[in-house]
Coordinates of C-alpha atoms and ligand atoms in Angstrom, one line a residue:
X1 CA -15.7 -60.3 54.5
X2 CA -19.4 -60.2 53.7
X3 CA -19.5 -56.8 54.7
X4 CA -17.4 -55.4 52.7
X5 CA -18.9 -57.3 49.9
X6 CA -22.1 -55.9 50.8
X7 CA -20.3 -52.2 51.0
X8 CA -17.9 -52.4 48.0
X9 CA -19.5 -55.2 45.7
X10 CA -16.1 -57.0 45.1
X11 CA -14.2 -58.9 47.8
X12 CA -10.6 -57.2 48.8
X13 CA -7.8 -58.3 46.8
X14 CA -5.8 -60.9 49.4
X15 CA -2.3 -59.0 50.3
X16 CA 0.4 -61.1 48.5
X17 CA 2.7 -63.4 51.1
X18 CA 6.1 -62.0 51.2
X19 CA 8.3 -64.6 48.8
X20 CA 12.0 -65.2 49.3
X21 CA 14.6 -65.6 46.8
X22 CA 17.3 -67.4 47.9
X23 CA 20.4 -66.1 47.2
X24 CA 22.7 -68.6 45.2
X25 CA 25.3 -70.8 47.2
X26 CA 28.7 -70.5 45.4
X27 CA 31.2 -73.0 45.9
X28 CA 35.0 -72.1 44.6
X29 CA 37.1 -74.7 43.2
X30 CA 41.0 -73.2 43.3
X31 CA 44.1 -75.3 41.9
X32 CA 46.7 -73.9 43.7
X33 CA 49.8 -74.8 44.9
X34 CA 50.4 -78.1 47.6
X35 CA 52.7 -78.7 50.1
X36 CA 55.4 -80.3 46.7
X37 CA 54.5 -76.5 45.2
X38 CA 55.7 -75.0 47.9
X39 CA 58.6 -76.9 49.0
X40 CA 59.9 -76.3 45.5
X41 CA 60.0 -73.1 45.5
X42 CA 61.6 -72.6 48.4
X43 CA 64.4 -74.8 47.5
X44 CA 64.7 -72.8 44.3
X45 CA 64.6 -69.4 45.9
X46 CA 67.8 -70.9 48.1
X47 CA 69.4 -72.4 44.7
X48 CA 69.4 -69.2 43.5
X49 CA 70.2 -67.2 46.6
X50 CA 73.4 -69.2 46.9
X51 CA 74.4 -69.5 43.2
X52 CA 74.2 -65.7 42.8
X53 CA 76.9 -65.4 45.8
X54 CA 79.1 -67.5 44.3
X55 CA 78.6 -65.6 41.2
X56 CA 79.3 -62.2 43.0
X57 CA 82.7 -64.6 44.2
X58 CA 83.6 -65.3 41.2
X59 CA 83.2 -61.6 39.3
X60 CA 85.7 -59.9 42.5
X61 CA 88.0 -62.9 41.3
X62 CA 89.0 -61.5 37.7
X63 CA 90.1 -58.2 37.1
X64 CA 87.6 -55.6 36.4
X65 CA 88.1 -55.5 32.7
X66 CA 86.6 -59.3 32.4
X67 CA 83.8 -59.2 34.8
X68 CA 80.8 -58.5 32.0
X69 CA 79.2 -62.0 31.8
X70 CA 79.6 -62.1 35.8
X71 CA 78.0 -59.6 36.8
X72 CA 75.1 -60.2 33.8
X73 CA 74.6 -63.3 35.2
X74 CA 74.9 -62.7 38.5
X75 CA 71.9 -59.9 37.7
X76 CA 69.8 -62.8 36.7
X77 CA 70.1 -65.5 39.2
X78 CA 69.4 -61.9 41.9
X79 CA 66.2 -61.3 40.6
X80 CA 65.6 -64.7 40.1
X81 CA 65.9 -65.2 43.8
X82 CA 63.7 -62.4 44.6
X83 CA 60.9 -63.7 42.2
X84 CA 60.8 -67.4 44.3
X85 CA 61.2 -65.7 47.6
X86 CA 58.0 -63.7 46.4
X87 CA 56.3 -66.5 45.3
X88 CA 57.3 -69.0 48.2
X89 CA 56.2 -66.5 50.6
X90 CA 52.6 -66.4 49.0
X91 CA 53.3 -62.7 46.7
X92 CA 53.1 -62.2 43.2
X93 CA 50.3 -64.5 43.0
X94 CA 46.7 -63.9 41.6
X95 CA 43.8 -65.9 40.7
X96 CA 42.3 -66.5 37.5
X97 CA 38.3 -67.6 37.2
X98 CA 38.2 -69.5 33.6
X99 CA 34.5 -70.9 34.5
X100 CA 31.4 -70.4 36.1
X101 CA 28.9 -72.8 36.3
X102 CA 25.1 -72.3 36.8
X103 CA 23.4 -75.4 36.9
X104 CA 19.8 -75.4 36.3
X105 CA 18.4 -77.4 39.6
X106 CA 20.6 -76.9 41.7
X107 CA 21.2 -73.4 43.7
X108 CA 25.0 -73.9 43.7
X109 CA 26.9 -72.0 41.5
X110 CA 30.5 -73.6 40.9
X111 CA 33.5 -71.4 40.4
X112 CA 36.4 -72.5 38.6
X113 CA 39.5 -70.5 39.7
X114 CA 43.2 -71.1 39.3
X115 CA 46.8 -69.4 40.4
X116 CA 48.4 -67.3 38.1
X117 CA 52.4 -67.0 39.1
X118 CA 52.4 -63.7 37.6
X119 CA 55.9 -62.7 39.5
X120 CA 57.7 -65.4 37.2
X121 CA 56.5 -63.2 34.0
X122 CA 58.5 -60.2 36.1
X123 CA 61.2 -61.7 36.7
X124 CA 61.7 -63.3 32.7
X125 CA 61.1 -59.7 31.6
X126 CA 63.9 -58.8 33.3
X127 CA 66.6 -61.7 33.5
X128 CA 66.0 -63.3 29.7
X129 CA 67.1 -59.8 28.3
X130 CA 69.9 -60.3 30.2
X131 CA 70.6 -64.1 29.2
X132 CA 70.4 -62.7 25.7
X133 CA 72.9 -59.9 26.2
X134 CA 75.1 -62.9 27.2
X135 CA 75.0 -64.7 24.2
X136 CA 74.7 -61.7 21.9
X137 CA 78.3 -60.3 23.5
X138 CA 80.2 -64.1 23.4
X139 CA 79.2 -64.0 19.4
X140 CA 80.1 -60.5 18.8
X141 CA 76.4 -59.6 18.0
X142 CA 76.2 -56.4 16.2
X143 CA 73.9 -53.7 18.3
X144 CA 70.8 -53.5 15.8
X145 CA 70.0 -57.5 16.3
X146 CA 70.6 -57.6 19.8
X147 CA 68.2 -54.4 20.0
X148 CA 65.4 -56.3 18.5
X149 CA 66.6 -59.3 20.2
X150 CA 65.8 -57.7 23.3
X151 CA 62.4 -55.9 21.9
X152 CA 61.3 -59.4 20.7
X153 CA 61.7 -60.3 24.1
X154 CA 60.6 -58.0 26.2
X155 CA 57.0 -58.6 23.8
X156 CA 57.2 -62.0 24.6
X157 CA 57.1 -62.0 28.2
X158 CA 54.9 -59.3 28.3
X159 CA 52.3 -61.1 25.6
X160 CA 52.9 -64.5 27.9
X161 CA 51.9 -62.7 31.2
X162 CA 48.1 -61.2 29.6
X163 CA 47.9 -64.8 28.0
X164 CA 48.2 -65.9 31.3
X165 CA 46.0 -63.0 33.5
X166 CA 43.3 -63.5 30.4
X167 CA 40.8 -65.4 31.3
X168 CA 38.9 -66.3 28.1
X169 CA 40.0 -68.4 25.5
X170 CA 40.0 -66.5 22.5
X171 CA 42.3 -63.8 23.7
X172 CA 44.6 -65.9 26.1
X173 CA 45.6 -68.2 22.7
X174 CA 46.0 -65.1 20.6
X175 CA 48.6 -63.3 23.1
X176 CA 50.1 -67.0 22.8
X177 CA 50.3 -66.4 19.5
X178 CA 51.9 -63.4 19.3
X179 CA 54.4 -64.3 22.0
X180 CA 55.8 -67.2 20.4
X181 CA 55.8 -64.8 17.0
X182 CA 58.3 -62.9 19.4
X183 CA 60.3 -66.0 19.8
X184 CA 61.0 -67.6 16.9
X185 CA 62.3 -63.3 16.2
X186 CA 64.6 -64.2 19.0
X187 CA 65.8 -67.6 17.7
X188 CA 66.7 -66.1 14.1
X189 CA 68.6 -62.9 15.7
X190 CA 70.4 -65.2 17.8
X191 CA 70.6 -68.3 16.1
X192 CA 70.9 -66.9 12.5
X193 CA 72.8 -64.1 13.2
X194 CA 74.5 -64.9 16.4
X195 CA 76.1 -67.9 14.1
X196 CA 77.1 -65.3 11.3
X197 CA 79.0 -63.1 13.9
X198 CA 80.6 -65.8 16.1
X199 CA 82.2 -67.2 12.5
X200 CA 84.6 -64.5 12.9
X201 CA 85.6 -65.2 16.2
X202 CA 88.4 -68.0 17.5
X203 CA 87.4 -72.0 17.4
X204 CA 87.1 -72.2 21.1
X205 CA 84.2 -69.8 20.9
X206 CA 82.7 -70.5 18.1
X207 CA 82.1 -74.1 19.5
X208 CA 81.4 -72.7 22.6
X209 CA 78.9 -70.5 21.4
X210 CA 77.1 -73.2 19.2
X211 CA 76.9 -75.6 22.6
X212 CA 75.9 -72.7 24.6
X213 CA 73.3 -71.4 21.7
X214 CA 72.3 -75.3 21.7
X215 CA 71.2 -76.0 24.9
X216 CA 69.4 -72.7 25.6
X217 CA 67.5 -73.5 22.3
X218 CA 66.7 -76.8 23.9
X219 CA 65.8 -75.2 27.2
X220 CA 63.6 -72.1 26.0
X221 CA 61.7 -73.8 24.0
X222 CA 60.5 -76.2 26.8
X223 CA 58.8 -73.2 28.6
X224 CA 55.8 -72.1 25.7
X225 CA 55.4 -76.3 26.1
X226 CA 55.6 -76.3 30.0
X227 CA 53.1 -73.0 29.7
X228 CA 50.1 -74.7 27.1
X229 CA 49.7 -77.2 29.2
X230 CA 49.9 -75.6 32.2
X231 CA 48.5 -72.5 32.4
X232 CA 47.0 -72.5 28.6
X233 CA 44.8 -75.6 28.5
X234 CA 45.0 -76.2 32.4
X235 CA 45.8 -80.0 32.2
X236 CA 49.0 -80.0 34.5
X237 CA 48.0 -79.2 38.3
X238 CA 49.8 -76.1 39.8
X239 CA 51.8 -78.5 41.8
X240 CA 53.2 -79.9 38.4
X241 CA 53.8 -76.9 36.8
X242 CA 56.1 -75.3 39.5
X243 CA 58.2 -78.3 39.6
X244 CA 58.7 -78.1 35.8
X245 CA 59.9 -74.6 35.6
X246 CA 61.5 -75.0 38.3
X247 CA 63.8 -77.7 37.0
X248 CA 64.0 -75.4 33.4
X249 CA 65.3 -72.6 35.9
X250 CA 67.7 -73.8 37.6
X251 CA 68.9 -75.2 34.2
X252 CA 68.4 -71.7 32.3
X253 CA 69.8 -69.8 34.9
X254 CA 72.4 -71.3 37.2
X255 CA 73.7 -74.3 35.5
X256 CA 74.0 -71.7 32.4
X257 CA 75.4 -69.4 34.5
X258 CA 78.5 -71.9 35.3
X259 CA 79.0 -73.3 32.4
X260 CA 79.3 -69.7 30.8
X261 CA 81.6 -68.3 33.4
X262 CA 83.7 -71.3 34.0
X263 CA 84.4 -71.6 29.9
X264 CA 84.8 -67.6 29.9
X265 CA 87.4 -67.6 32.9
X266 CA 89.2 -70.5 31.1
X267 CA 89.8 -68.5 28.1
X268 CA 92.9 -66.8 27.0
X269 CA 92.1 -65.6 23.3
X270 CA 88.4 -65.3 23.1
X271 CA 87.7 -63.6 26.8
X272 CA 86.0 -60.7 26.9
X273 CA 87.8 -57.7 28.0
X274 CA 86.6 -54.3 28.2
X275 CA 88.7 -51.0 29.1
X276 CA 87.1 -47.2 28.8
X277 CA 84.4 -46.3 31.0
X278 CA 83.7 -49.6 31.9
X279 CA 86.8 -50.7 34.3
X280 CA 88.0 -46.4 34.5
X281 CA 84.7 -44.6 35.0
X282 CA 83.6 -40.9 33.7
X283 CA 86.1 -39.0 35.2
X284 CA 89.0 -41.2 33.5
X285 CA 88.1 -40.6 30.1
X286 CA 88.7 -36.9 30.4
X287 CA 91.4 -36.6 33.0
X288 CA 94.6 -34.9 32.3
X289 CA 97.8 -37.2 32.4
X290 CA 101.1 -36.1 33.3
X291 CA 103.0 -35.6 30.1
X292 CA 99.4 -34.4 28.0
X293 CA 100.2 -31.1 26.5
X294 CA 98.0 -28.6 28.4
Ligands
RET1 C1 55.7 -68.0 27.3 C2 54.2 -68.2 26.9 C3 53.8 -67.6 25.7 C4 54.6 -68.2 24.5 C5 56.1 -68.3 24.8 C6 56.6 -68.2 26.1 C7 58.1 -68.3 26.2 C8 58.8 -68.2 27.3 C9 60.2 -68.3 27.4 C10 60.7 -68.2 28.7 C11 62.1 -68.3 29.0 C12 62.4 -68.2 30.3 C13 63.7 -68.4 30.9 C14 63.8 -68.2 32.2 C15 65.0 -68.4 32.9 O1 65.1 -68.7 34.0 C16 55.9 -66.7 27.9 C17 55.9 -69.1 28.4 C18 57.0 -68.5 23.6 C19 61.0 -68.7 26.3 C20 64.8 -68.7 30.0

């Protein structure tokens, strides 16, 4: 040391000891589904397997001509069992952080995450149109509402499933906002004007209809309810929220389903009964009979 003091005239800088950052510990805290979760939708996925058979049943029951609302219906509760047996089995599911937390003294970081049941959002995309085409057709709906009808709804599922996937608050809210925009569009096309066209129709339907029209009111209106406490402001566990739109399923879909097909296949005036290409095909419309002039 004192040499080099003597040689340089300053004492050598001391080498810095290597430091060590420690890397942060993060600890993930997921709400996802329990065993209730799970067990729920399982029995769902079965309800709907075995109510969509039955439906099948019932459409190869009554002639051709009256089997719209069957096989609508029997669409629904189809892809309704596909989208539990997904989400039983573990599919169509995703994870959503909604918060991080760094604290100052403490190395951990804690991550918030919680499961998104994105494959439900499928599956209403698809089966509420259908649901809708329903009612729209027992009223006599003309075709320009039950288009926008089914635009409206089509924008609200899609709008619910980016409120769901988004995981800050501003934006999530504001595709809530839009989607239930969407469906209060869906409520006066089929409320307003679904009641306007079914005035023409017999008295069995039109009370039908305003039952029908009633309960699904009362139904659909549950699920933006079910979803802002649920996914939107995360105060109902996972658990809780697949038992409640579970029971609004089976109610929406086959205890709907049922009751509409049930009332329809009791009906002699107001049944719906289509001929042309429906119940004869392509081919029928242009065929040749015997006695057409050539
Ligand atoms: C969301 C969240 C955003 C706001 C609104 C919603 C409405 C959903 C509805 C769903 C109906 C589903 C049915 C399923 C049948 O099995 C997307 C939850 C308004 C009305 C009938």
């Amino acid at each position: 040391m004192e040499e080099v003091l003597k040689k340089t005239g300053t004492l050598p800088t001391p080498t810095p000891l290597p430091t060590v950052v420690p890397e942060p510990v993060l600890v993930y805290h997921v709400s996802g589904a329990g065993d209730t979760g799970n067990r729920a939708l399982w029995v769902v996925c079965v309800l709907m397997g075995l109510s969509s058979l039955a439906f099948y049943a019932m459409a190869m029951r009554v002639p051709v001509q009256k089997r719209l609302f069957h096989v609508l219906t029997a669409f629904i509760t189809t892809i309704a069992f596909i989208s539990y047996m997904a989400m039983a089995c573990g599919d169509g599911i995703s994870l959503s952080t909604y918060k991080v937390e760094v604290p100052k003294h403490n190395l951990a970081h804690h991550i918030y995450q919680r499961e998104i049941y994105w494959a439900r959002y499928i599956d209403w995309s698809l089966t509420t149109p259908l649901l809708l085409l329903d009612l729209s057709f027992l009223a006599g709906l003309n075709g320009a509402s039950m288009l926008v009808a089914i635009f409206a709804d089509v924008t609200m599922c899609l709008t619910g499933l980016f409120a769901a996937l988004s995981e800050a608050d501003g934006p999530k809210w504001g595709y809530y906002t839009v989607a239930c925009i969407a469906y209060l569009v869906i409520v006066y096309q089929l409320g307003f004007n679904g009641r306007t066209a079914v005035a023409n129709k017999d008295n069995k339907t039109k009370v039908f209809f305003s039952l029908i029209a009633g309960y699904t009111l009362v139904l659909w209106t549950a699920y933006p309810i079910v979803w802002g406490i649920s996914d939107g402001a995360r105060l109902a566990n996972v658990d809780a929220e697949i038992v409640a739109y579970s029971v609004l399923d089976i109610l929406a879909k086959p205890v709907f389903g049922f009751w509409l097909l049930t009332t329809h296949d009791a009906m002699s005036r107001g049944s719906i009964s289509i001929d042309g290409f429906w119940a004869n095909g392509i081919a029928a419309e242009g065929a040749i009979r015997v006695g057409d002039d050539a």
